Amino acid sequence: MAYYYTPTKTASGGLIEVAKDEGGEVVSAMEDLVGGIHTLKLDRNLNRYVLDCPEDQPALSGWDVKTAEEINTDYPGLIEGV
Amino acid sequence: MAVVWSWAFGSEGKSPMETYLGFEYINGGGTQAPFTGADNVYSYASYPGTKYSWGTSAVRGFRFPSTVAAPGAGTVAVALKAKTTWFGNTSSPLLLIEGVGDPTDMQALMYVSNASTSTIAMWVDSTFAGTISLTLDDWHYVAISYDFGVTTPNTATATFFVDGSQVATATDNSGPTGTETKVRITSGGFSNTLGLVAQCVAYDTGTSEADASAPIFVTRVAPNQDTSDAGSWSPASGGTNQVAVTAGTYNNATSVVDAAPSSADNVVTEVNNLSAQLGLTPGIVRGGTAHSYSSGTNLRAICSVRDSGGVYSDSPPFTPDENDTTYGYATSTGLTGSSTINVKYEVV
């Protein structure tokens, strides 16, 4: 498993998509996602998703790799058993 | 209650489905037709009849008849298959459950986010819930359990299941408002070549998520014998007179007619050979839905279904008109694999 903080981008239909940085612009990363991802949290205040991803999901530009301990520091209790 | 509505596709084409059976088609053109053949139907080895599924090409999504999903909260399950390719677009969902009535309606959505990698994205209202990978050329039993403001007003929660296993869940409480009292089901258009949807079951919260998401077959059965009538119906009850025009595939050219209807006039037919029609005696029957299509003036009607030894489950009264047929349905959960099933149409 790998944990990421990702930026978000609101699509025209209102969906808040997982995003990435592309040349300084935040663009949708939905087509870059592999199967098996679970959203742990959408932080609307900081415009970011906290994702639990399978190992074959590469970190995209603009994504921050996080440990479970770091996530629980920011969001106490979000990941159980840590 | 548990199952509130069920549907297995038949040989009806797009025109009667749209005009008379209450289905809605989002885009014209392309492929929108019933498909049959072993590779195109969701069935089991001993089934003796001919099954069908509804086939669509890219962006040819469709909506099931309105009001059939449980209001507020429940589970909807469909069996679907993409042949050869996926097609990715939020407007061509594998399954979309949404409230209807105002611009802030809640939704739960599964759509293809990357066709080349067979990746499916899941959403609860505007919140991304996760992804899964689904194989091509295989049937998948896809279910969404939804709670649109029932447990907590202004909050949408949904859990997603594939082939009986939970794959994602999420809650969105930063946008939805109120409680959804009318819920609509959309599917189709999710393959660039051919996407098949075989059946749909809608449950209320009386069934556990585990049971509602577990794969189960929906099979059409047709009344095979007249039971009784009250009123002046033509053809009159007797043998298979009324069965001949009321059973099986929808045909707008045939009907049973009461020219001078009055309250309590009714037609009752029955299925008394269930095991023969199914090709087995099922151990689990979650429910049976009677579908009626009628036209008329100055009357209200209901349709009903029961195990012949039990009490009828009635539809809400509906008011047919002369322009086209008006759809009515009733679902009974009191059926077993050995039931004789009565279906009734009654003027109220």
Short mmCIF file of C-alpha atoms in Angstrom, two decimals:
data_model
loop_
_atom_site.label_atom_id
_atom_site.label_comp_id
_atom_site.label_asym_id
_atom_site.label_seq_id
_atom_site.Cartn_x
_atom_site.Cartn_y
_atom_site.Cartn_z
CA MET A 1 0.00 0.00 0.00
CA ALA A 2 1.04 3.60 -0.62
CA TYR A 3 -0.51 6.73 0.83
CA TYR A 4 -0.69 10.01 -1.06
CA TYR A 5 -1.95 13.53 -0.65
CA THR A 6 -3.15 14.72 -4.04
CA PRO A 7 -4.46 18.03 -5.31
CA THR A 8 -8.09 18.26 -6.47
CA LYS A 9 -9.80 19.80 -9.45
CA THR A 10 -13.51 20.41 -9.77
CA ALA A 11 -14.84 19.18 -13.10
CA SER A 12 -17.54 21.00 -15.03
CA GLY A 13 -20.18 18.61 -13.72
CA GLY A 14 -19.19 19.33 -10.13
CA LEU A 15 -17.20 16.17 -9.42
CA ILE A 16 -14.13 16.90 -7.32
CA GLU A 17 -11.50 14.94 -9.22
CA VAL A 18 -8.09 13.67 -8.20
CA ALA A 19 -5.61 15.99 -9.88
CA LYS A 20 -1.93 16.40 -10.66
CA ASP A 21 0.47 19.19 -11.52
CA GLU A 22 1.25 19.58 -15.19
CA GLY A 23 3.63 22.42 -15.99
CA GLY A 24 2.38 24.44 -13.07
CA GLU A 25 -1.27 23.84 -13.89
CA VAL A 26 -3.55 21.61 -11.86
CA VAL A 27 -5.25 19.16 -14.22
CA SER A 28 -7.40 16.05 -13.79
CA ALA A 29 -5.52 12.85 -13.03
CA MET A 30 -8.53 10.54 -13.26
CA GLU A 31 -7.19 8.76 -16.35
CA ASP A 32 -3.90 8.08 -14.55
CA LEU A 33 -5.46 6.12 -11.71
CA VAL A 34 -5.13 2.35 -11.48
CA GLY A 35 -7.75 0.07 -9.95
CA GLY A 36 -7.77 -0.65 -6.24
CA ILE A 37 -7.59 2.90 -4.87
CA HIS A 38 -9.56 3.83 -1.76
CA THR A 39 -10.27 7.38 -0.71
CA LEU A 40 -9.52 7.90 2.97
CA LYS A 41 -10.57 11.53 3.08
CA LEU A 42 -11.45 14.54 0.99
CA ASP A 43 -10.12 17.62 2.76
CA ARG A 44 -12.15 20.40 1.20
CA ASN A 45 -10.36 23.08 3.20
CA LEU A 46 -6.95 22.14 1.80
CA ASN A 47 -8.27 20.92 -1.57
CA ARG A 48 -6.69 17.50 -1.30
CA TYR A 49 -7.54 13.84 -1.29
CA VAL A 50 -5.92 11.36 1.04
CA LEU A 51 -5.62 8.17 -1.00
CA ASP A 52 -4.75 4.59 -0.13
CA CYS A 53 -3.29 3.17 -3.34
CA PRO A 54 -1.92 -0.17 -4.50
CA GLU A 55 1.82 -0.35 -5.08
CA ASP A 56 1.43 -0.12 -8.85
CA GLN A 57 -0.01 3.37 -8.60
CA PRO A 58 2.92 5.70 -9.30
CA ALA A 59 3.19 9.05 -7.56
CA LEU A 60 2.17 11.75 -10.01
CA SER A 61 3.53 15.25 -10.17
CA GLY A 62 2.06 17.26 -7.34
CA TRP A 63 1.36 14.23 -5.18
CA ASP A 64 2.95 13.88 -1.76
CA VAL A 65 3.96 10.46 -0.49
CA LYS A 66 2.88 9.99 3.12
CA THR A 67 3.25 7.39 5.83
CA ALA A 68 0.35 6.20 7.93
CA GLU A 69 1.89 7.94 10.92
CA GLU A 70 2.12 11.25 9.07
CA ILE A 71 -1.49 10.96 7.97
CA ASN A 72 -2.64 10.25 11.49
CA THR A 73 -0.74 13.29 12.68
CA ASP A 74 -2.69 15.46 10.26
CA TYR A 75 -5.97 13.53 10.64
CA PRO A 76 -5.98 11.76 14.01
CA GLY A 77 -7.43 8.27 13.85
CA LEU A 78 -7.94 8.23 10.09
CA ILE A 79 -5.86 5.07 9.67
CA GLU A 80 -6.65 2.52 12.32
CA GLY A 81 -4.04 0.27 13.91
CA VAL A 82 -1.19 2.72 13.58
CA MET B 1 -40.49 -5.31 2.27
CA ALA B 2 -37.21 -6.01 0.59
CA VAL B 3 -37.18 -6.27 -3.19
CA VAL B 4 -39.23 -3.35 -4.48
CA TRP B 5 -38.77 -3.89 -8.20
CA SER B 6 -37.07 -6.33 -10.54
CA TRP B 7 -36.60 -6.49 -14.27
CA ALA B 8 -35.17 -8.90 -16.82
CA PHE B 9 -34.84 -7.64 -20.37
CA GLY B 10 -36.81 -9.36 -23.11
CA SER B 11 -37.01 -9.18 -26.87
CA GLU B 12 -38.78 -5.80 -26.93
CA GLY B 13 -37.06 -3.23 -29.13
CA LYS B 14 -36.24 0.38 -28.39
CA SER B 15 -39.47 1.83 -29.73
CA PRO B 16 -41.90 -0.05 -27.48
CA MET B 17 -39.48 0.23 -24.58
CA GLU B 18 -39.52 3.99 -24.93
CA THR B 19 -43.13 4.56 -25.96
CA TYR B 20 -44.94 1.98 -23.89
CA LEU B 21 -42.66 0.46 -21.25
CA GLY B 22 -41.39 3.64 -19.59
CA PHE B 23 -37.68 3.43 -20.42
CA GLU B 24 -35.83 6.61 -21.38
CA TYR B 25 -32.99 6.82 -23.88
CA ILE B 26 -30.44 9.58 -23.44
CA ASN B 27 -28.95 9.63 -26.96
CA GLY B 28 -30.24 8.33 -30.29
CA GLY B 29 -28.37 6.29 -32.89
CA GLY B 30 -25.67 3.69 -32.38
CA THR B 31 -26.57 0.33 -30.94
CA GLN B 32 -29.65 0.20 -28.72
CA ALA B 33 -31.30 -3.19 -29.03
CA PRO B 34 -32.02 -6.49 -27.30
CA PHE B 35 -29.34 -9.17 -27.64
CA THR B 36 -29.58 -12.90 -27.15
CA GLY B 37 -27.24 -15.87 -27.57
CA ALA B 38 -25.14 -17.66 -24.98
CA ASP B 39 -22.39 -15.04 -24.88
CA ASN B 40 -24.84 -12.16 -24.51
CA VAL B 41 -27.12 -13.25 -21.69
CA TYR B 42 -26.78 -13.60 -17.95
CA SER B 43 -28.23 -17.04 -17.27
CA TYR B 44 -27.68 -20.53 -15.93
CA ALA B 45 -27.24 -23.89 -17.57
CA SER B 46 -30.66 -25.41 -16.94
CA TYR B 47 -32.72 -22.42 -18.06
CA PRO B 48 -34.95 -23.80 -20.83
CA GLY B 49 -36.07 -20.54 -22.44
CA THR B 50 -34.48 -17.66 -24.31
CA LYS B 51 -32.95 -14.83 -22.32
CA TYR B 52 -32.06 -11.35 -23.49
CA SER B 53 -29.98 -8.41 -22.42
CA TRP B 54 -30.03 -4.78 -23.50
CA GLY B 55 -27.08 -3.86 -25.70
CA THR B 56 -25.69 -0.38 -26.21
CA SER B 57 -22.70 1.23 -27.88
CA ALA B 58 -20.80 4.25 -26.55
CA VAL B 59 -22.83 7.08 -24.95
CA ARG B 60 -26.15 5.28 -25.52
CA GLY B 61 -27.12 5.28 -21.88
CA PHE B 62 -30.67 4.59 -20.78
CA ARG B 63 -32.83 5.11 -17.75
CA PHE B 64 -35.04 2.50 -16.17
CA PRO B 65 -38.67 3.53 -15.59
CA SER B 66 -38.87 6.35 -13.08
CA THR B 67 -39.86 5.76 -9.48
CA VAL B 68 -38.85 2.07 -9.39
CA ALA B 69 -35.89 2.54 -7.02
CA ALA B 70 -36.63 2.83 -3.33
CA PRO B 71 -36.96 6.49 -2.29
CA GLY B 72 -34.28 7.81 0.01
CA ALA B 73 -32.27 4.68 0.69
CA GLY B 74 -31.86 1.20 -0.72
CA THR B 75 -29.72 -0.89 -3.01
CA VAL B 76 -29.79 -1.26 -6.78
CA ALA B 77 -28.03 -4.15 -8.52
CA VAL B 78 -27.46 -4.81 -12.21
CA ALA B 79 -25.67 -7.53 -14.16
CA LEU B 80 -23.51 -6.05 -16.91
CA LYS B 81 -20.79 -6.93 -19.37
CA ALA B 82 -18.55 -4.97 -21.73
CA LYS B 83 -17.59 -6.88 -24.84
CA THR B 84 -14.11 -6.18 -26.21
CA THR B 85 -13.84 -2.55 -25.03
CA TRP B 86 -14.83 -0.08 -22.35
CA PHE B 87 -15.87 3.49 -23.02
CA GLY B 88 -15.18 6.18 -20.45
CA ASN B 89 -17.54 9.07 -19.82
CA THR B 90 -19.40 10.23 -16.75
CA SER B 91 -22.58 10.41 -18.81
CA SER B 92 -22.27 6.72 -19.77
CA PRO B 93 -22.25 5.03 -16.39
CA LEU B 94 -22.05 1.41 -15.45
CA LEU B 95 -24.57 2.44 -12.84
CA LEU B 96 -25.86 5.82 -11.70
CA ILE B 97 -28.31 6.21 -8.84
CA GLU B 98 -29.54 9.77 -8.45
CA GLY B 99 -32.23 11.82 -6.86
CA VAL B 100 -34.60 13.61 -9.18
CA GLY B 101 -36.29 16.89 -8.57
CA ASP B 102 -33.86 19.74 -7.97
CA PRO B 103 -30.37 20.87 -9.02
CA THR B 104 -28.71 19.69 -5.82
CA ASP B 105 -29.88 16.10 -6.10
CA MET B 106 -27.56 13.48 -4.63
CA GLN B 107 -25.95 10.77 -6.72
CA ALA B 108 -23.84 7.63 -6.55
CA LEU B 109 -21.96 6.85 -9.72
CA MET B 110 -19.69 4.24 -11.31
CA TYR B 111 -18.11 5.08 -14.66
CA VAL B 112 -15.07 4.07 -16.71
CA SER B 113 -12.22 6.46 -15.85
CA ASN B 114 -9.67 4.76 -18.10
CA ALA B 115 -10.94 2.50 -20.86
CA SER B 116 -7.52 1.15 -21.85
CA THR B 117 -6.75 -0.10 -18.33
CA SER B 118 -10.36 -1.16 -17.53
CA THR B 119 -10.42 1.16 -14.52
CA ILE B 120 -13.74 2.14 -13.00
CA ALA B 121 -14.14 5.20 -10.76
CA MET B 122 -16.78 5.47 -8.06
CA TRP B 123 -18.32 8.63 -6.64
CA VAL B 124 -20.68 9.64 -3.90
CA ASP B 125 -22.18 12.93 -4.93
CA SER B 126 -19.10 15.04 -5.77
CA THR B 127 -16.63 12.97 -3.71
CA PHE B 128 -14.32 10.39 -5.29
CA ALA B 129 -14.64 7.08 -3.44
CA GLY B 130 -12.06 4.91 -5.22
CA THR B 131 -11.33 2.74 -8.23
CA ILE B 132 -11.53 -0.89 -9.27
CA SER B 133 -10.49 -2.83 -12.36
CA LEU B 134 -13.13 -4.87 -14.16
CA THR B 135 -12.36 -7.49 -16.77
CA LEU B 136 -13.77 -7.27 -20.26
CA ASP B 137 -16.00 -9.98 -21.69
CA ASP B 138 -17.16 -11.18 -18.28
CA TRP B 139 -20.44 -10.60 -16.50
CA HIS B 140 -20.15 -8.48 -13.39
CA TYR B 141 -22.80 -8.08 -10.74
CA VAL B 142 -22.62 -4.42 -9.76
CA ALA B 143 -24.56 -3.01 -6.82
CA ILE B 144 -24.77 0.37 -5.11
CA SER B 145 -26.25 0.75 -1.66
CA TYR B 146 -27.33 4.36 -1.17
CA ASP B 147 -28.57 6.55 1.65
CA PHE B 148 -29.55 9.92 0.30
CA GLY B 149 -30.29 11.87 3.43
CA VAL B 150 -32.42 9.31 5.25
CA THR B 151 -30.09 8.48 8.13
CA THR B 152 -28.59 11.97 8.18
CA PRO B 153 -30.28 14.80 6.26
CA ASN B 154 -28.03 16.75 3.89
CA THR B 155 -25.68 13.75 3.71
CA ALA B 156 -25.16 11.23 0.90
CA THR B 157 -23.58 7.88 1.67
CA ALA B 158 -23.03 5.02 -0.76
CA THR B 159 -21.27 1.67 -0.73
CA PHE B 160 -20.22 -0.07 -3.92
CA PHE B 161 -20.15 -3.83 -4.54
CA VAL B 162 -18.85 -5.91 -7.42
CA ASP B 163 -19.63 -9.60 -7.69
CA GLY B 164 -20.77 -9.65 -4.09
CA SER B 165 -17.73 -7.94 -2.54
CA GLN B 166 -17.57 -4.40 -1.21
CA VAL B 167 -15.10 -2.31 -3.23
CA ALA B 168 -15.60 1.24 -1.94
CA THR B 169 -17.67 3.45 0.31
CA ALA B 170 -17.84 7.18 0.91
CA THR B 171 -19.91 9.93 2.45
CA ASP B 172 -20.45 13.46 1.18
CA ASN B 173 -21.96 15.99 3.57
CA SER B 174 -20.61 19.17 2.01
CA GLY B 175 -23.08 19.84 -0.73
CA PRO B 176 -26.12 17.56 -0.69
CA THR B 177 -29.31 18.99 0.72
CA GLY B 178 -32.38 17.36 2.20
CA THR B 179 -33.53 13.81 1.54
CA GLU B 180 -34.18 12.30 -1.88
CA THR B 181 -37.76 11.13 -2.23
CA LYS B 182 -37.53 10.06 -5.87
CA VAL B 183 -34.56 8.08 -7.16
CA ARG B 184 -33.67 7.25 -10.76
CA ILE B 185 -31.49 4.45 -12.22
CA THR B 186 -29.26 4.95 -15.29
CA SER B 187 -26.89 2.54 -17.06
CA GLY B 188 -25.53 1.74 -20.53
CA GLY B 189 -23.24 3.32 -23.09
CA PHE B 190 -20.09 2.11 -21.29
CA SER B 191 -18.52 0.17 -24.17
CA ASN B 192 -17.16 1.39 -27.49
CA THR B 193 -18.30 -1.86 -29.06
CA LEU B 194 -21.12 -3.48 -27.09
CA GLY B 195 -22.15 -3.03 -23.48
CA LEU B 196 -24.79 -5.41 -22.14
CA VAL B 197 -27.13 -4.94 -19.20
CA ALA B 198 -29.18 -8.04 -18.42
CA GLN B 199 -31.32 -7.24 -15.41
CA CYS B 200 -31.94 -4.91 -12.50
CA VAL B 201 -33.13 -5.42 -8.93
CA ALA B 202 -34.07 -2.54 -6.62
CA TYR B 203 -34.22 -3.16 -2.88
CA ASP B 204 -35.30 -1.00 0.00
CA THR B 205 -33.42 -1.11 3.29
CA GLY B 206 -35.33 -4.19 4.40
CA THR B 207 -32.65 -6.34 2.79
CA SER B 208 -29.11 -6.37 4.14
CA GLU B 209 -26.38 -4.99 1.91
CA ALA B 210 -24.79 -8.43 1.87
CA ASP B 211 -27.92 -10.08 0.48
CA ALA B 212 -28.80 -7.24 -1.89
CA SER B 213 -25.31 -7.19 -3.40
CA ALA B 214 -25.05 -10.97 -3.78
CA PRO B 215 -25.44 -12.09 -7.40
CA ILE B 216 -28.87 -13.49 -8.18
CA PHE B 217 -30.70 -14.13 -11.43
CA VAL B 218 -33.82 -12.33 -12.58
CA THR B 219 -35.87 -14.42 -14.97
CA ARG B 220 -39.13 -13.62 -16.69
CA VAL B 221 -41.98 -16.01 -16.12
CA ALA B 222 -45.23 -15.78 -18.02
CA PRO B 223 -48.73 -16.61 -16.80
CA ASN B 224 -49.73 -19.90 -18.37
CA GLN B 225 -53.35 -20.23 -17.29
CA ASP B 226 -56.36 -17.98 -16.75
CA THR B 227 -57.67 -17.93 -13.18
CA SER B 228 -60.74 -15.68 -13.11
CA ASP B 229 -62.15 -12.33 -14.10
CA ALA B 230 -64.82 -9.92 -12.92
CA GLY B 231 -66.46 -7.53 -15.36
CA SER B 232 -66.93 -7.76 -19.11
CA TRP B 233 -63.49 -8.57 -20.42
CA SER B 234 -62.69 -9.61 -23.94
CA PRO B 235 -61.38 -12.20 -24.31
CA ALA B 236 -63.10 -13.68 -21.30
CA SER B 237 -61.35 -15.84 -18.75
CA GLY B 238 -61.13 -19.52 -19.58
CA GLY B 239 -58.26 -21.86 -20.34
CA THR B 240 -55.63 -19.57 -21.79
CA ASN B 241 -57.86 -16.91 -23.40
CA GLN B 242 -56.43 -14.00 -21.41
CA VAL B 243 -52.97 -15.50 -21.02
CA ALA B 244 -52.76 -15.47 -24.81
CA VAL B 245 -52.69 -11.68 -24.85
CA THR B 246 -51.19 -10.80 -21.48
CA ALA B 247 -48.20 -13.11 -21.05
CA GLY B 248 -44.66 -12.92 -22.31
CA THR B 249 -43.14 -10.30 -24.60
CA TYR B 250 -44.88 -6.94 -24.71
CA ASN B 251 -47.07 -6.57 -27.79
CA ASN B 252 -48.99 -3.35 -28.24
CA ALA B 253 -51.29 -5.02 -30.77
CA THR B 254 -52.86 -7.35 -28.24
CA SER B 255 -54.67 -6.73 -24.99
CA VAL B 256 -57.53 -7.79 -22.82
CA VAL B 257 -60.24 -5.12 -22.80
CA ASP B 258 -63.10 -4.14 -20.50
CA ALA B 259 -65.21 -1.71 -22.56
CA ALA B 260 -67.38 -0.63 -19.63
CA PRO B 261 -65.13 -0.82 -16.58
CA SER B 262 -66.36 -0.33 -13.08
CA SER B 263 -64.69 -0.53 -9.72
CA ALA B 264 -63.45 -4.01 -8.76
CA ASP B 265 -63.47 -5.33 -12.31
CA ASN B 266 -60.36 -7.46 -12.57
CA VAL B 267 -58.41 -10.07 -14.48
CA VAL B 268 -56.39 -12.76 -12.70
CA THR B 269 -53.99 -15.16 -14.39
CA GLU B 270 -51.44 -17.49 -12.90
CA VAL B 271 -48.09 -19.18 -13.23
CA ASN B 272 -48.62 -22.75 -12.08
CA ASN B 273 -45.53 -24.30 -13.66
CA LEU B 274 -42.78 -22.17 -12.13
CA SER B 275 -40.14 -24.89 -11.95
CA ALA B 276 -40.73 -25.83 -15.57
CA GLN B 277 -40.39 -22.22 -16.71
CA LEU B 278 -37.22 -21.69 -14.67
CA GLY B 279 -35.68 -25.07 -15.42
CA LEU B 280 -35.08 -25.62 -11.72
CA THR B 281 -36.72 -25.16 -8.34
CA PRO B 282 -34.93 -22.18 -6.81
CA GLY B 283 -33.92 -22.40 -3.19
CA ILE B 284 -33.99 -18.63 -2.76
CA VAL B 285 -36.67 -16.37 -4.24
CA ARG B 286 -36.15 -12.81 -3.10
CA GLY B 287 -39.28 -11.54 -4.85
CA GLY B 288 -41.42 -11.36 -7.93
CA THR B 289 -42.53 -8.25 -9.79
CA ALA B 290 -45.71 -8.04 -11.88
CA HIS B 291 -45.52 -5.47 -14.68
CA SER B 292 -48.68 -4.05 -16.24
CA TYR B 293 -49.16 -1.70 -19.19
CA SER B 294 -52.63 -0.32 -19.74
CA SER B 295 -54.56 2.50 -21.36
CA GLY B 296 -58.01 3.89 -20.72
CA THR B 297 -60.09 6.84 -19.61
CA ASN B 298 -61.81 7.91 -16.44
CA LEU B 299 -60.51 5.09 -14.29
CA ARG B 300 -57.78 4.18 -11.89
CA ALA B 301 -56.22 0.76 -11.63
CA ILE B 302 -53.76 -1.34 -9.71
CA CYS B 303 -51.76 -4.43 -10.50
CA SER B 304 -51.04 -7.09 -7.92
CA VAL B 305 -49.07 -10.27 -7.35
CA ARG B 306 -49.19 -13.01 -4.72
CA ASP B 307 -48.47 -16.60 -3.94
CA SER B 308 -51.87 -18.17 -4.57
CA GLY B 309 -52.10 -19.07 -0.91
CA GLY B 310 -51.18 -15.61 0.29
CA VAL B 311 -52.24 -11.99 0.27
CA TYR B 312 -51.88 -9.77 -2.77
CA SER B 313 -49.16 -7.14 -2.87
CA ASP B 314 -50.71 -4.18 -4.70
CA SER B 315 -49.17 -1.38 -6.70
CA PRO B 316 -50.09 2.17 -5.84
CA PRO B 317 -53.15 3.17 -7.92
CA PHE B 318 -52.30 4.64 -11.31
CA THR B 319 -54.40 6.43 -13.93
CA PRO B 320 -54.03 5.16 -17.48
CA ASP B 321 -54.74 7.52 -20.36
CA GLU B 322 -55.46 7.08 -24.06
CA ASN B 323 -52.18 8.39 -25.46
CA ASP B 324 -49.99 5.41 -24.63
CA THR B 325 -49.74 2.76 -21.98
CA THR B 326 -49.28 3.61 -18.33
CA TYR B 327 -46.90 1.46 -16.37
CA GLY B 328 -47.80 -0.15 -13.07
CA TYR B 329 -45.90 -2.67 -11.03
CA ALA B 330 -46.23 -4.62 -7.83
CA THR B 331 -43.64 -6.78 -6.06
CA SER B 332 -44.28 -9.63 -3.67
CA THR B 333 -41.62 -11.02 -1.38
CA GLY B 334 -43.89 -13.86 -0.27
CA LEU B 335 -42.99 -16.24 -3.08
CA THR B 336 -41.09 -19.50 -3.01
CA GLY B 337 -39.64 -21.80 -5.62
CA SER B 338 -42.82 -23.88 -5.54
CA SER B 339 -45.32 -21.01 -5.64
CA THR B 340 -48.30 -20.79 -7.91
CA ILE B 341 -48.14 -17.09 -8.68
CA ASN B 342 -51.28 -15.02 -9.25
CA VAL B 343 -51.04 -11.73 -11.12
CA LYS B 344 -54.01 -9.39 -11.17
CA TYR B 345 -55.04 -6.20 -12.93
CA GLU B 346 -57.94 -4.42 -11.23
CA VAL B 347 -59.99 -1.27 -11.73
CA VAL B 348 -60.28 0.65 -8.46
#
